[in-house]
Amino acid sequence: MRKIFGYKMLGTLLQSLANSCFKADEQQRNGEKVTACGMSDDDIETLCQDILPNMLNPMMSAEEVKDKLCVSDATLNRMVKRGEIPNGECKKRGHTRYWKKWDILHFIKHKRGK
């Protein structure tokens, strides 16, 4: 099966969204009714606060993982040892482990599904 979405399609979609947002901003500054962009203020807030930051920063520190999973450091280490989540990656000369955000979110989703 052929892949539908790729980097070129994503770029085109984001470029179109950006153009619509600039037109909507211009309409708003002129006091006109905003018709250029079909997003509500809540949609924009969700996109800017939840979706884009997650996409632009795909790694989580050990502290963020512990907060997200509501576990202690020892429990986190046991989860890694049991193979429930992958072992985090260490940066050069660093002691902090970093996890891919998608691995942790997949674990949470899979865990809730049980």
PDB file of C-alpha atoms in Angstrom:
ATOM      1  CA  MET A   1       0.000   0.000   0.000  1.00  0.00           C
ATOM      2  CA  ARG A   2       1.356   3.398  -0.962  1.00  0.00           C
ATOM      3  CA  LYS A   3       2.054   5.945   1.760  1.00  0.00           C
ATOM      4  CA  ILE A   4      -0.307   8.902   1.442  1.00  0.00           C
ATOM      5  CA  PHE A   5       1.291  11.412   3.780  1.00  0.00           C
ATOM      6  CA  GLY A   6       4.940  12.372   3.580  1.00  0.00           C
ATOM      7  CA  TYR A   7       7.135  15.368   4.231  1.00  0.00           C
ATOM      8  CA  LYS A   8       6.055  17.152   1.064  1.00  0.00           C
ATOM      9  CA  MET A   9       2.357  16.741   1.909  1.00  0.00           C
ATOM     10  CA  LEU A  10       2.993  17.876   5.491  1.00  0.00           C
ATOM     11  CA  GLY A  11       4.861  20.943   4.237  1.00  0.00           C
ATOM     12  CA  THR A  12       2.035  21.803   1.862  1.00  0.00           C
ATOM     13  CA  LEU A  13      -0.574  21.404   4.601  1.00  0.00           C
ATOM     14  CA  LEU A  14       1.380  23.520   7.087  1.00  0.00           C
ATOM     15  CA  GLN A  15       2.058  26.186   4.468  1.00  0.00           C
ATOM     16  CA  SER A  16      -1.639  26.354   3.624  1.00  0.00           C
ATOM     17  CA  LEU A  17      -2.533  26.568   7.322  1.00  0.00           C
ATOM     18  CA  ALA A  18       0.002  29.359   7.838  1.00  0.00           C
ATOM     19  CA  ASN A  19      -1.367  31.349   4.879  1.00  0.00           C
ATOM     20  CA  SER A  20      -4.922  30.971   6.213  1.00  0.00           C
ATOM     21  CA  CYS A  21      -3.845  32.073   9.684  1.00  0.00           C
ATOM     22  CA  PHE A  22      -2.096  35.180   8.326  1.00  0.00           C
ATOM     23  CA  LYS A  23      -5.225  36.085   6.328  1.00  0.00           C
ATOM     24  CA  ALA A  24      -7.396  35.528   9.410  1.00  0.00           C
ATOM     25  CA  ASP A  25      -5.100  37.732  11.500  1.00  0.00           C
ATOM     26  CA  GLU A  26      -5.374  40.480   8.913  1.00  0.00           C
ATOM     27  CA  GLN A  27      -9.181  40.166   8.909  1.00  0.00           C
ATOM     28  CA  GLN A  28      -9.215  40.329  12.714  1.00  0.00           C
ATOM     29  CA  ARG A  29      -6.972  43.442  12.790  1.00  0.00           C
ATOM     30  CA  ASN A  30      -9.277  45.157  10.269  1.00  0.00           C
ATOM     31  CA  GLY A  31     -12.291  44.415  12.458  1.00  0.00           C
ATOM     32  CA  GLU A  32     -13.843  42.079   9.907  1.00  0.00           C
ATOM     33  CA  LYS A  33     -15.424  38.730  10.589  1.00  0.00           C
ATOM     34  CA  VAL A  34     -12.744  36.032  10.434  1.00  0.00           C
ATOM     35  CA  THR A  35     -13.537  33.665   7.558  1.00  0.00           C
ATOM     36  CA  ALA A  36     -10.070  32.776   6.251  1.00  0.00           C
ATOM     37  CA  CYS A  37      -9.307  30.125   8.876  1.00  0.00           C
ATOM     38  CA  GLY A  38     -11.807  27.492  10.000  1.00  0.00           C
ATOM     39  CA  MET A  39     -10.296  27.113  13.474  1.00  0.00           C
ATOM     40  CA  SER A  40     -11.903  28.363  16.648  1.00  0.00           C
ATOM     41  CA  ASP A  41      -9.925  29.964  19.473  1.00  0.00           C
ATOM     42  CA  ASP A  42     -10.115  26.658  21.371  1.00  0.00           C
ATOM     43  CA  ASP A  43      -8.735  24.779  18.354  1.00  0.00           C
ATOM     44  CA  ILE A  44      -5.841  27.229  18.091  1.00  0.00           C
ATOM     45  CA  GLU A  45      -5.139  26.922  21.821  1.00  0.00           C
ATOM     46  CA  THR A  46      -5.130  23.108  21.638  1.00  0.00           C
ATOM     47  CA  LEU A  47      -2.848  23.152  18.619  1.00  0.00           C
ATOM     48  CA  CYS A  48      -0.389  25.589  20.190  1.00  0.00           C
ATOM     49  CA  GLN A  49      -0.379  24.152  23.712  1.00  0.00           C
ATOM     50  CA  ASP A  50      -0.702  20.406  23.179  1.00  0.00           C
ATOM     51  CA  ILE A  51      -0.068  19.222  19.640  1.00  0.00           C
ATOM     52  CA  LEU A  52       2.816  21.323  18.285  1.00  0.00           C
ATOM     53  CA  PRO A  53       5.020  21.235  21.416  1.00  0.00           C
ATOM     54  CA  ASN A  54       4.725  17.438  21.482  1.00  0.00           C
ATOM     55  CA  MET A  55       5.703  17.228  17.825  1.00  0.00           C
ATOM     56  CA  LEU A  56       8.629  19.617  18.129  1.00  0.00           C
ATOM     57  CA  ASN A  57      10.083  18.047  21.293  1.00  0.00           C
ATOM     58  CA  PRO A  58       9.908  14.262  20.923  1.00  0.00           C
ATOM     59  CA  MET A  59      12.020  13.414  24.006  1.00  0.00           C
ATOM     60  CA  MET A  60      11.091  13.262  27.695  1.00  0.00           C
ATOM     61  CA  SER A  61      13.488  13.371  30.636  1.00  0.00           C
ATOM     62  CA  ALA A  62      13.338  10.836  33.449  1.00  0.00           C
ATOM     63  CA  GLU A  63      11.534  13.382  35.638  1.00  0.00           C
ATOM     64  CA  GLU A  64       8.891  13.995  32.973  1.00  0.00           C
ATOM     65  CA  VAL A  65       8.387  10.248  32.492  1.00  0.00           C
ATOM     66  CA  LYS A  66       8.002   9.706  36.240  1.00  0.00           C
ATOM     67  CA  ASP A  67       5.454  12.543  36.425  1.00  0.00           C
ATOM     68  CA  LYS A  68       3.532  11.251  33.403  1.00  0.00           C
ATOM     69  CA  LEU A  69       3.416   7.671  34.714  1.00  0.00           C
ATOM     70  CA  CYS A  70       3.020   8.709  38.369  1.00  0.00           C
ATOM     71  CA  VAL A  71       5.824   6.370  39.472  1.00  0.00           C
ATOM     72  CA  SER A  72       8.984   6.645  41.577  1.00  0.00           C
ATOM     73  CA  ASP A  73      12.527   6.324  40.304  1.00  0.00           C
ATOM     74  CA  ALA A  74      12.765   2.737  41.564  1.00  0.00           C
ATOM     75  CA  THR A  75       9.470   1.753  39.908  1.00  0.00           C
ATOM     76  CA  LEU A  76      10.622   3.331  36.643  1.00  0.00           C
ATOM     77  CA  ASN A  77      13.809   1.249  36.767  1.00  0.00           C
ATOM     78  CA  ARG A  78      11.780  -1.919  37.475  1.00  0.00           C
ATOM     79  CA  MET A  79       9.499  -1.165  34.510  1.00  0.00           C
ATOM     80  CA  VAL A  80      12.567  -0.889  32.264  1.00  0.00           C
ATOM     81  CA  LYS A  81      14.025  -4.114  33.676  1.00  0.00           C
ATOM     82  CA  ARG A  82      10.738  -5.985  33.075  1.00  0.00           C
ATOM     83  CA  GLY A  83      10.670  -4.674  29.504  1.00  0.00           C
ATOM     84  CA  GLU A  84       7.421  -2.721  29.898  1.00  0.00           C
ATOM     85  CA  ILE A  85       9.091   0.407  28.543  1.00  0.00           C
ATOM     86  CA  PRO A  86      12.347   0.709  26.604  1.00  0.00           C
ATOM     87  CA  ASN A  87      15.491   1.886  28.337  1.00  0.00           C
ATOM     88  CA  GLY A  88      16.070   5.598  27.964  1.00  0.00           C
ATOM     89  CA  GLU A  89      18.930   7.011  25.939  1.00  0.00           C
ATOM     90  CA  CYS A  90      21.751   8.940  27.608  1.00  0.00           C
ATOM     91  CA  LYS A  91      23.327  11.953  25.963  1.00  0.00           C
ATOM     92  CA  LYS A  92      27.117  12.226  25.776  1.00  0.00           C
ATOM     93  CA  ARG A  93      28.634  12.927  29.198  1.00  0.00           C
ATOM     94  CA  GLY A  94      25.160  13.125  30.686  1.00  0.00           C
ATOM     95  CA  HIS A  95      23.573  11.176  33.472  1.00  0.00           C
ATOM     96  CA  THR A  96      19.948  11.899  32.619  1.00  0.00           C
ATOM     97  CA  ARG A  97      18.085   9.370  30.521  1.00  0.00           C
ATOM     98  CA  TYR A  98      15.698  10.543  27.823  1.00  0.00           C
ATOM     99  CA  TRP A  99      12.788   8.579  26.379  1.00  0.00           C
ATOM    100  CA  LYS A 100      10.957   8.995  23.119  1.00  0.00           C
ATOM    101  CA  LYS A 101       7.648  10.582  23.997  1.00  0.00           C
ATOM    102  CA  TRP A 102       5.789   8.244  21.648  1.00  0.00           C
ATOM    103  CA  ASP A 103       7.063   5.159  23.507  1.00  0.00           C
ATOM    104  CA  ILE A 104       5.725   6.490  26.811  1.00  0.00           C
ATOM    105  CA  LEU A 105       2.406   7.628  25.335  1.00  0.00           C
ATOM    106  CA  HIS A 106       2.008   4.230  23.641  1.00  0.00           C
ATOM    107  CA  PHE A 107       2.650   2.508  26.979  1.00  0.00           C
ATOM    108  CA  ILE A 108       0.036   4.667  28.727  1.00  0.00           C
ATOM    109  CA  LYS A 109      -2.513   4.031  25.956  1.00  0.00           C
ATOM    110  CA  HIS A 110      -1.811   0.273  25.985  1.00  0.00           C
ATOM    111  CA  LYS A 111      -1.960   0.156  29.789  1.00  0.00           C
ATOM    112  CA  ARG A 112      -5.353   1.912  29.869  1.00  0.00           C
ATOM    113  CA  GLY A 113      -6.679  -0.460  27.241  1.00  0.00           C
ATOM    114  CA  LYS A 114      -6.290  -3.453  29.579  1.00  0.00           C
TER     115      LYS A 114
END
